[in-house]
Amino acid sequence: MSVWDDLVGQDRVVEQLTAAAQAARAAVAAGRGAAPGPGGNASLMTHAWLFTGPPGAGQSTAARAFAAALQCTSPDVELGGVPGCGFCDGCHTVLSGSHADVKFVRSDGLSIGVGDMRDLVLRASSYPTGGRWSVILVDAAHRLTEAAANALLKGVEEPSPRTVWLLCAPSVQDVLPTIRSRCRLLVLRTPAAEAVADMLVRRDGVEPETARLAALAGQGDVERSRRLAVDEQSRARRLDVLRIPLEVADIGGCLAAAQRLVDTAKADAEALAETQDAKETDDLRAAYGAAEGSRAPRGMAGAVKELEKRQKSRATRTRRETLGVALLDLLGFYRDVLAVQLGSTGALANEDQRPALAKVAAAGSPENTLRRIEAVLACREALDRNVDPLLAVEAMTVALRAG
Ligand SMILES: [Zn+2]
């Protein structure tokens, strides 16, 4: 076992990070800090890292494992062992999110405000309590507000010797050029389906055939594969989406399918809001010391308004993400249809859908299929441009129609 166990098919990245963690260890032993700037000797420790790669490849998993390796306290390491044992107190507290010198900035909720980022930058400049490294992991660095990104830039520009910034984003283009030019870049690759299936069997105890199908259907997204393997609702959702190519025979079917997709996405956003919004508002009131029914303390009204604004944008994002997953499933389906039409013999993303794929493949030509793939991609672009979701999805399902 080691801190890298949850990372799938990223041997090269693990090698690079292990070398850096060893260099970091040597630097601490010699009383030195990290070498600033991205360039120079690849085996040296550096103070800012940017983890990129296709969705679900494991950017934040890699960053978290690296943070653990930096804080590993295993006595074996002193004897020349590799940092990141996964057992010791250092590794364990980082992985469970409770290490005093590792701060996580998570993307599960709202975009990170400038105030939070300034606090972080300030905190980051203090010496690590454990005497090793002060690590700040920013998941989804592309979701920072512009002001927050500028505050982050300040931290990355003027690093303290023992501060390490770990930023995660889909691609380098998603991060301010001024920030990325100061980071060492790590690019994760799409993991092979076999590697993902192995991990589902080994780590999650999934039955091998279920793991194989889920790994293929996840199309390289490890977390999505895991959900498909263990979560009934995710499986049902996918099957629901994959019915669409057979339902779009007439305009009525197209419009109904579009409505269903959009309604599902809306329900997801509402379910998330139900579990999170009220608690966040309560927490905020508590932070201001507002008692039930008493007069609101100064500044609270503005903070509540700001919170509500961010909650609203999170709901929009959740809706878009659910639709995004559905579009990826559809895209995978039509790519498989094309593969069948072209006589490919390789494994398909939707191995469990062979009969439906054969039916759609037989009813059209490769040109039809390419046109449909373009319709799905066009829908994705429209959603990125904030086109009304129902309009965008209807335009797609109508374009998916036969003929
Ligand atoms: Zn350890």
GROMACS .gro file of C-alpha atoms and ligand atoms in nm:
model
  404
    1MET     CA    1   0.000   0.000   0.000
    2SER     CA    2   0.110   0.358  -0.066
    3VAL     CA    3  -0.035   0.705  -0.111
    4TRP     CA    4  -0.043   0.648  -0.488
    5ASP     CA    5  -0.287   0.357  -0.475
    6ASP     CA    6  -0.591   0.557  -0.585
    7LEU     CA    7  -0.415   0.693  -0.891
    8VAL     CA    8  -0.479   0.482  -1.199
    9GLY     CA    9  -0.253   0.439  -1.499
   10GLN     CA   10  -0.028   0.738  -1.419
   11ASP     CA   11   0.308   0.568  -1.373
   12ARG     CA   12   0.509   0.854  -1.518
   13VAL     CA   13   0.344   1.115  -1.299
   14VAL     CA   14   0.400   0.896  -0.991
   15GLU     CA   15   0.767   0.866  -1.087
   16GLN     CA   16   0.806   1.242  -1.123
   17LEU     CA   17   0.629   1.317  -0.796
   18THR     CA   18   0.819   1.051  -0.606
   19ALA     CA   19   1.148   1.199  -0.725
   20ALA     CA   20   1.031   1.545  -0.618
   21ALA     CA   21   0.921   1.416  -0.277
   22GLN     CA   22   1.265   1.262  -0.231
   23ALA     CA   23   1.428   1.590  -0.332
   24ALA     CA   24   1.195   1.768  -0.089
   25ARG     CA   25   1.309   1.535   0.185
   26ALA     CA   26   1.673   1.610   0.110
   27ALA     CA   27   1.599   1.984   0.110
   28VAL     CA   28   1.436   1.964   0.454
   29ALA     CA   29   1.728   1.759   0.589
   30ALA     CA   30   1.970   2.022   0.457
   31GLY     CA   31   1.759   2.307   0.597
   32ARG     CA   32   1.679   2.438   0.250
   33GLY     CA   33   1.351   2.531   0.085
   34ALA     CA   34   1.201   2.463  -0.257
   35ALA     CA   35   1.364   2.599  -0.569
   36PRO     CA   36   1.137   2.872  -0.703
   37GLY     CA   37   1.025   2.863  -1.064
   38PRO     CA   38   0.921   2.577  -1.288
   39GLY     CA   39   1.240   2.523  -1.482
   40GLY     CA   40   1.570   2.369  -1.397
   41ASN     CA   41   1.640   2.024  -1.273
   42ALA     CA   42   1.327   1.809  -1.289
   43SER     CA   43   1.433   1.612  -0.984
   44LEU     CA   44   1.443   1.924  -0.766
   45MET     CA   45   1.157   2.020  -0.544
   46THR     CA   46   0.971   2.325  -0.667
   47HIS     CA   47   0.717   2.547  -0.495
   48ALA     CA   48   0.427   2.554  -0.741
   49TRP     CA   49   0.273   2.272  -0.942
   50LEU     CA   50  -0.008   2.260  -1.193
   51PHE     CA   51  -0.185   1.925  -1.236
   52THR     CA   52  -0.382   1.898  -1.560
   53GLY     CA   53  -0.543   1.620  -1.760
   54PRO     CA   54  -0.874   1.496  -1.902
   55PRO     CA   55  -1.176   1.504  -1.669
   56GLY     CA   56  -1.165   1.232  -1.406
   57ALA     CA   57  -0.807   1.125  -1.477
   58GLY     CA   58  -0.721   1.204  -1.114
   59GLN     CA   59  -0.558   1.548  -1.093
   60SER     CA   60  -0.666   1.616  -0.736
   61THR     CA   61  -0.598   1.254  -0.636
   62ALA     CA   62  -0.240   1.297  -0.759
   63ALA     CA   63  -0.202   1.632  -0.584
   64ARG     CA   64  -0.332   1.490  -0.256
   65ALA     CA   65  -0.100   1.190  -0.278
   66PHE     CA   66   0.194   1.422  -0.342
   67ALA     CA   67   0.098   1.633  -0.040
   68ALA     CA   68   0.095   1.313   0.168
   69ALA     CA   69   0.436   1.206   0.036
   70LEU     CA   70   0.571   1.549   0.134
   71GLN     CA   71   0.444   1.501   0.491
   72CYS     CA   72   0.531   1.129   0.519
   73THR     CA   73   0.696   1.053   0.854
   74SER     CA   74   0.772   0.685   0.800
   75PRO     CA   75   1.103   0.590   0.963
   76ASP     CA   76   1.181   0.384   0.651
   77VAL     CA   77   1.226   0.707   0.457
   78GLU     CA   78   1.519   0.802   0.678
   79LEU     CA   79   1.677   0.473   0.571
   80GLY     CA   80   1.639   0.559   0.204
   81GLY     CA   81   1.282   0.436   0.155
   82VAL     CA   82   1.038   0.613  -0.079
   83PRO     CA   83   0.820   0.881   0.085
   84GLY     CA   84   0.445   0.820   0.076
   85CYS     CA   85   0.403   0.497   0.271
   86GLY     CA   86   0.030   0.552   0.320
   87PHE     CA   87   0.047   0.421   0.677
   88CYS     CA   88   0.226   0.676   0.892
   89ASP     CA   89   0.061   0.958   1.078
   90GLY     CA   90   0.179   1.214   0.817
   91CYS     CA   91   0.037   1.026   0.518
   92HIS     CA   92  -0.277   0.931   0.702
   93THR     CA   93  -0.371   1.279   0.825
   94VAL     CA   94  -0.312   1.434   0.482
   95LEU     CA   95  -0.526   1.175   0.306
   96SER     CA   96  -0.805   1.217   0.561
   97GLY     CA   97  -0.786   1.595   0.531
   98SER     CA   98  -0.678   1.676   0.887
   99HIS     CA   99  -0.306   1.757   0.855
  100ALA     CA  100  -0.224   2.094   1.013
  101ASP     CA  101   0.012   2.197   0.731
  102VAL     CA  102  -0.204   2.094   0.436
  103LYS     CA  103  -0.491   2.319   0.338
  104PHE     CA  104  -0.747   2.202   0.082
  105VAL     CA  105  -0.940   2.449  -0.125
  106ARG     CA  106  -1.223   2.237  -0.255
  107SER     CA  107  -1.437   2.283  -0.561
  108ASP     CA  108  -1.740   2.088  -0.440
  109GLY     CA  109  -1.920   2.404  -0.355
  110LEU     CA  110  -1.885   2.765  -0.439
  111SER     CA  111  -1.620   2.948  -0.629
  112ILE     CA  112  -1.347   3.071  -0.401
  113GLY     CA  113  -1.374   3.435  -0.305
  114VAL     CA  114  -1.091   3.683  -0.297
  115GLY     CA  115  -1.106   3.713   0.083
  116ASP     CA  116  -1.056   3.338   0.131
  117MET     CA  117  -0.766   3.343  -0.110
  118ARG     CA  118  -0.595   3.638   0.064
  119ASP     CA  119  -0.625   3.452   0.396
  120LEU     CA  120  -0.471   3.146   0.237
  121VAL     CA  121  -0.182   3.338   0.088
  122LEU     CA  122  -0.119   3.492   0.427
  123ARG     CA  123  -0.135   3.157   0.604
  124ALA     CA  124   0.086   2.999   0.343
  125SER     CA  125   0.367   3.236   0.426
  126SER     CA  126   0.390   3.109   0.783
  127TYR     CA  127   0.639   2.834   0.861
  128PRO     CA  128   0.488   2.481   0.865
  129THR     CA  129   0.410   2.365   1.220
  130GLY     CA  130   0.549   2.019   1.146
  131GLY     CA  131   0.875   2.162   1.014
  132ARG     CA  132   0.834   2.019   0.663
  133TRP     CA  133   0.611   2.190   0.408
  134SER     CA  134   0.311   2.415   0.416
  135VAL     CA  135   0.094   2.280   0.133
  136ILE     CA  136  -0.206   2.448  -0.027
  137LEU     CA  137  -0.402   2.233  -0.268
  138VAL     CA  138  -0.638   2.428  -0.494
  139ASP     CA  139  -0.877   2.189  -0.664
  140ALA     CA  140  -1.043   2.337  -0.975
  141ALA     CA  141  -0.814   2.638  -0.994
  142HIS     CA  142  -1.001   2.737  -1.312
  143ARG     CA  143  -1.307   2.819  -1.102
  144LEU     CA  144  -1.138   3.093  -0.904
  145THR     CA  145  -1.286   3.436  -0.947
  146GLU     CA  146  -1.055   3.679  -1.126
  147ALA     CA  147  -0.980   3.865  -0.802
  148ALA     CA  148  -0.906   3.537  -0.622
  149ALA     CA  149  -0.677   3.426  -0.905
  150ASN     CA  150  -0.485   3.752  -0.869
  151ALA     CA  151  -0.448   3.695  -0.496
  152LEU     CA  152  -0.325   3.342  -0.569
  153LEU     CA  153  -0.078   3.484  -0.818
  154LYS     CA  154   0.069   3.693  -0.543
  155GLY     CA  155   0.125   3.381  -0.331
  156VAL     CA  156   0.282   3.193  -0.620
  157GLU     CA  157   0.497   3.492  -0.722
  158GLU     CA  158   0.649   3.553  -0.383
  159PRO     CA  159   0.676   3.207  -0.231
  160SER     CA  160   0.804   3.134   0.116
  161PRO     CA  161   1.080   2.873   0.106
  162ARG     CA  162   0.869   2.600   0.262
  163THR     CA  163   0.538   2.670   0.092
  164VAL     CA  164   0.408   2.445  -0.184
  165TRP     CA  165   0.113   2.531  -0.408
  166LEU     CA  166  -0.064   2.243  -0.581
  167LEU     CA  167  -0.314   2.363  -0.841
  168CYS     CA  168  -0.552   2.141  -1.038
  169ALA     CA  169  -0.726   2.238  -1.362
  170PRO     CA  170  -0.846   2.062  -1.679
  171SER     CA  171  -0.579   2.223  -1.897
  172VAL     CA  172  -0.309   2.490  -1.884
  173GLN     CA  173  -0.532   2.723  -2.087
  174ASP     CA  174  -0.775   2.733  -1.794
  175VAL     CA  175  -0.524   2.907  -1.568
  176LEU     CA  176  -0.392   3.264  -1.588
  177PRO     CA  177  -0.072   3.266  -1.798
  178THR     CA  178   0.104   3.456  -1.520
  179ILE     CA  179   0.022   3.173  -1.278
  180ARG     CA  180   0.101   2.881  -1.503
  181SER     CA  181   0.436   3.026  -1.606
  182ARG     CA  182   0.542   2.990  -1.243
  183CYS     CA  183   0.426   2.631  -1.203
  184ARG     CA  184   0.583   2.302  -1.295
  185LEU     CA  185   0.334   2.130  -1.520
  186LEU     CA  186   0.217   1.771  -1.469
  187VAL     CA  187  -0.006   1.620  -1.735
  188LEU     CA  188  -0.214   1.318  -1.643
  189ARG     CA  189  -0.324   1.090  -1.923
  190THR     CA  190  -0.649   0.909  -1.985
  191PRO     CA  191  -0.611   0.582  -1.795
  192ALA     CA  192  -0.661   0.256  -1.984
  193ALA     CA  193  -0.993   0.081  -1.919
  194GLU     CA  194  -0.807  -0.230  -1.796
  195ALA     CA  195  -0.626  -0.025  -1.530
  196VAL     CA  196  -0.952   0.135  -1.416
  197ALA     CA  197  -1.125  -0.204  -1.399
  198ASP     CA  198  -0.836  -0.347  -1.195
  199MET     CA  199  -0.867  -0.068  -0.944
  200LEU     CA  200  -1.244  -0.109  -0.911
  201VAL     CA  201  -1.193  -0.477  -0.832
  202ARG     CA  202  -0.900  -0.421  -0.597
  203ARG     CA  203  -1.011  -0.111  -0.412
  204ASP     CA  204  -1.390  -0.116  -0.427
  205GLY     CA  205  -1.447  -0.491  -0.433
  206VAL     CA  206  -1.647  -0.472  -0.756
  207GLU     CA  207  -1.716  -0.798  -0.938
  208PRO     CA  208  -1.476  -0.825  -1.241
  209GLU     CA  209  -1.734  -0.821  -1.524
  210THR     CA  210  -1.921  -0.524  -1.369
  211ALA     CA  211  -1.585  -0.349  -1.327
  212ARG     CA  212  -1.491  -0.411  -1.690
  213LEU     CA  213  -1.818  -0.267  -1.826
  214ALA     CA  214  -1.810   0.030  -1.588
  215ALA     CA  215  -1.448   0.107  -1.677
  216LEU     CA  216  -1.535   0.109  -2.049
  217ALA     CA  217  -1.853   0.315  -2.002
  218GLY     CA  218  -1.667   0.572  -1.790
  219GLN     CA  219  -1.447   0.651  -2.095
  220GLY     CA  220  -1.138   0.730  -1.887
  221ASP     CA  221  -1.310   0.915  -1.605
  222VAL     CA  222  -1.214   0.709  -1.298
  223GLU     CA  223  -1.470   0.857  -1.061
  224ARG     CA  224  -1.749   0.821  -1.316
  225SER     CA  225  -1.654   0.455  -1.368
  226ARG     CA  226  -1.660   0.400  -0.994
  227ARG     CA  227  -2.006   0.552  -0.968
  228LEU     CA  228  -2.133   0.340  -1.255
  229ALA     CA  229  -1.993   0.032  -1.081
  230VAL     CA  230  -2.132   0.097  -0.734
  231ASP     CA  231  -2.420   0.344  -0.763
  232GLU     CA  232  -2.758   0.225  -0.883
  233GLN     CA  233  -2.883   0.574  -0.966
  234SER     CA  234  -2.583   0.654  -1.190
  235ARG     CA  235  -2.638   0.329  -1.378
  236ALA     CA  236  -3.008   0.402  -1.424
  237ARG     CA  237  -2.930   0.755  -1.545
  238ARG     CA  238  -2.690   0.626  -1.807
  239LEU     CA  239  -2.937   0.370  -1.940
  240ASP     CA  240  -3.200   0.640  -1.953
  241VAL     CA  241  -2.972   0.860  -2.166
  242LEU     CA  242  -2.875   0.573  -2.394
  243ARG     CA  243  -3.243   0.514  -2.475
  244ILE     CA  244  -3.250   0.847  -2.654
  245PRO     CA  245  -3.098   0.731  -2.986
  246LEU     CA  246  -3.388   0.486  -3.017
  247GLU     CA  247  -3.651   0.739  -2.914
  248VAL     CA  248  -3.581   1.015  -3.160
  249ALA     CA  249  -3.784   0.864  -3.444
  250ASP     CA  250  -4.028   1.155  -3.460
  251ILE     CA  251  -4.045   1.514  -3.339
  252GLY     CA  252  -4.262   1.421  -3.039
  253GLY     CA  253  -4.001   1.172  -2.923
  254CYS     CA  254  -3.723   1.429  -2.972
  255LEU     CA  255  -3.894   1.696  -2.764
  256ALA     CA  256  -3.988   1.450  -2.489
  257ALA     CA  257  -3.629   1.323  -2.465
  258ALA     CA  258  -3.497   1.679  -2.443
  259GLN     CA  259  -3.744   1.770  -2.172
  260ARG     CA  260  -3.646   1.461  -1.973
  261LEU     CA  261  -3.275   1.541  -1.989
  262VAL     CA  262  -3.326   1.899  -1.878
  263ASP     CA  263  -3.567   1.799  -1.598
  264THR     CA  264  -3.317   1.546  -1.462
  265ALA     CA  265  -3.042   1.807  -1.455
  266LYS     CA  266  -3.271   2.049  -1.275
  267ALA     CA  267  -3.365   1.786  -1.017
  268ASP     CA  268  -2.995   1.725  -0.947
  269ALA     CA  269  -2.931   2.093  -0.885
  270GLU     CA  270  -3.234   2.114  -0.656
  271ALA     CA  271  -3.131   1.807  -0.457
  272LEU     CA  272  -2.786   1.957  -0.402
  273ALA     CA  273  -2.930   2.294  -0.303
  274GLU     CA  274  -3.162   2.125  -0.054
  275THR     CA  275  -2.875   1.955   0.128
  276GLN     CA  276  -2.626   2.243   0.117
  277ASP     CA  277  -2.780   2.589   0.085
  278ALA     CA  278  -2.965   2.608   0.419
  279LYS     CA  279  -2.668   2.474   0.613
  280GLU     CA  280  -2.429   2.724   0.452
  281THR     CA  281  -2.663   3.011   0.534
  282ASP     CA  282  -2.694   2.891   0.896
  283ASP     CA  283  -2.315   2.856   0.922
  284LEU     CA  284  -2.270   3.206   0.790
  285ARG     CA  285  -2.518   3.349   1.040
  286ALA     CA  286  -2.345   3.158   1.318
  287ALA     CA  287  -2.010   3.300   1.206
  288TYR     CA  288  -2.158   3.648   1.245
  289GLY     CA  289  -2.299   3.553   1.583
  290ALA     CA  290  -2.654   3.622   1.475
  291ALA     CA  291  -2.908   3.473   1.714
  292GLU     CA  292  -3.248   3.366   1.587
  293GLY     CA  293  -3.479   3.665   1.570
  294SER     CA  294  -3.224   3.919   1.687
  295ARG     CA  295  -3.100   4.211   1.479
  296ALA     CA  296  -2.853   4.112   1.213
  297PRO     CA  297  -2.495   4.217   1.292
  298ARG     CA  298  -2.330   4.471   1.069
  299GLY     CA  299  -2.207   4.330   0.740
  300MET     CA  300  -2.414   4.015   0.754
  301ALA     CA  301  -2.678   4.117   0.503
  302GLY     CA  302  -2.412   4.177   0.241
  303ALA     CA  303  -2.241   3.846   0.316
  304VAL     CA  304  -2.572   3.658   0.292
  305LYS     CA  305  -2.645   3.825  -0.040
  306GLU     CA  306  -2.300   3.729  -0.167
  307LEU     CA  307  -2.351   3.369  -0.050
  308GLU     CA  308  -2.687   3.349  -0.226
  309LYS     CA  309  -2.531   3.471  -0.547
  310ARG     CA  310  -2.266   3.200  -0.528
  311GLN     CA  311  -2.524   2.934  -0.445
  312LYS     CA  312  -2.721   3.032  -0.751
  313SER     CA  313  -2.419   2.999  -0.975
  314ARG     CA  314  -2.342   2.661  -0.821
  315ALA     CA  315  -2.696   2.543  -0.907
  316THR     CA  316  -2.638   2.651  -1.266
  317ARG     CA  317  -2.311   2.464  -1.271
  318THR     CA  318  -2.462   2.146  -1.127
  319ARG     CA  319  -2.732   2.156  -1.393
  320ARG     CA  320  -2.469   2.198  -1.659
  321GLU     CA  321  -2.256   1.915  -1.520
  322THR     CA  322  -2.545   1.668  -1.520
  323LEU     CA  323  -2.620   1.762  -1.879
  324GLY     CA  324  -2.249   1.735  -1.957
  325VAL     CA  325  -2.238   1.375  -1.832
  326ALA     CA  326  -2.545   1.291  -2.041
  327LEU     CA  327  -2.385   1.442  -2.352
  328LEU     CA  328  -2.066   1.244  -2.294
  329ASP     CA  329  -2.271   0.925  -2.272
  330LEU     CA  330  -2.446   1.011  -2.598
  331LEU     CA  331  -2.118   1.098  -2.764
  332GLY     CA  332  -1.974   0.763  -2.655
  333PHE     CA  333  -2.281   0.588  -2.794
  334TYR     CA  334  -2.254   0.744  -3.139
  335ARG     CA  335  -1.878   0.689  -3.151
  336ASP     CA  336  -1.953   0.323  -3.086
  337VAL     CA  337  -2.218   0.327  -3.361
  338LEU     CA  338  -1.955   0.463  -3.597
  339ALA     CA  339  -1.708   0.195  -3.488
  340VAL     CA  340  -1.970  -0.074  -3.559
  341GLN     CA  341  -2.050   0.080  -3.899
  342LEU     CA  342  -1.681   0.087  -3.988
  343GLY     CA  343  -1.636  -0.275  -3.877
  344SER     CA  344  -1.401  -0.206  -3.588
  345THR     CA  345  -1.332  -0.508  -3.370
  346GLY     CA  346  -1.201  -0.329  -3.059
  347ALA     CA  347  -1.382  -0.295  -2.729
  348LEU     CA  348  -1.660  -0.035  -2.731
  349ALA     CA  349  -1.742   0.211  -2.454
  350ASN     CA  350  -2.092   0.068  -2.442
  351GLU     CA  351  -2.025  -0.305  -2.459
  352ASP     CA  352  -2.350  -0.371  -2.272
  353GLN     CA  353  -2.546  -0.191  -2.546
  354ARG     CA  354  -2.443  -0.404  -2.845
  355PRO     CA  355  -2.801  -0.474  -2.967
  356ALA     CA  356  -2.902  -0.105  -2.958
  357LEU     CA  357  -2.576  -0.004  -3.125
  358ALA     CA  358  -2.628  -0.260  -3.401
  359LYS     CA  359  -2.983  -0.138  -3.457
  360VAL     CA  360  -2.883   0.230  -3.488
  361ALA     CA  361  -2.578   0.136  -3.699
  362ALA     CA  362  -2.788  -0.065  -3.943
  363ALA     CA  363  -3.047   0.212  -3.979
  364GLY     CA  364  -2.800   0.476  -4.094
  365SER     CA  365  -2.472   0.550  -4.266
  366PRO     CA  366  -2.140   0.661  -4.115
  367GLU     CA  367  -2.219   1.007  -4.254
  368ASN     CA  368  -2.543   1.015  -4.051
  369THR     CA  369  -2.349   0.915  -3.744
  370LEU     CA  370  -2.087   1.184  -3.793
  371ARG     CA  371  -2.364   1.440  -3.830
  372ARG     CA  372  -2.514   1.323  -3.501
  373ILE     CA  373  -2.179   1.338  -3.324
  374GLU     CA  374  -2.152   1.697  -3.446
  375ALA     CA  375  -2.501   1.770  -3.312
  376VAL     CA  376  -2.397   1.651  -2.964
  377LEU     CA  377  -2.078   1.858  -2.976
  378ALA     CA  378  -2.274   2.163  -3.093
  379CYS     CA  379  -2.510   2.121  -2.797
  380ARG     CA  380  -2.216   2.113  -2.559
  381GLU     CA  381  -2.079   2.433  -2.707
  382ALA     CA  382  -2.420   2.600  -2.687
  383LEU     CA  383  -2.445   2.513  -2.318
  384ASP     CA  384  -2.097   2.656  -2.260
  385ARG     CA  385  -2.220   2.977  -2.422
  386ASN     CA  386  -2.514   2.988  -2.177
  387VAL     CA  387  -2.780   2.916  -2.436
  388ASP     CA  388  -3.107   2.819  -2.268
  389PRO     CA  389  -3.060   2.447  -2.183
  390LEU     CA  390  -3.396   2.330  -2.316
  391LEU     CA  391  -3.345   2.511  -2.647
  392ALA     CA  392  -2.995   2.371  -2.687
  393VAL     CA  393  -3.095   2.014  -2.599
  394GLU     CA  394  -3.405   2.025  -2.821
  395ALA     CA  395  -3.196   2.142  -3.113
  396MET     CA  396  -2.972   1.843  -3.052
  397THR     CA  397  -3.238   1.574  -3.017
  398VAL     CA  398  -3.414   1.702  -3.330
  399ALA     CA  399  -3.083   1.679  -3.516
  400LEU     CA  400  -3.037   1.322  -3.389
  401ARG     CA  401  -3.356   1.216  -3.569
  402ALA     CA  402  -3.325   0.953  -3.836
  403GLY     CA  403  -3.286   1.051  -4.202
  404ZN      ZN  404   0.400   0.792   0.527
   0.00000   0.00000   0.00000
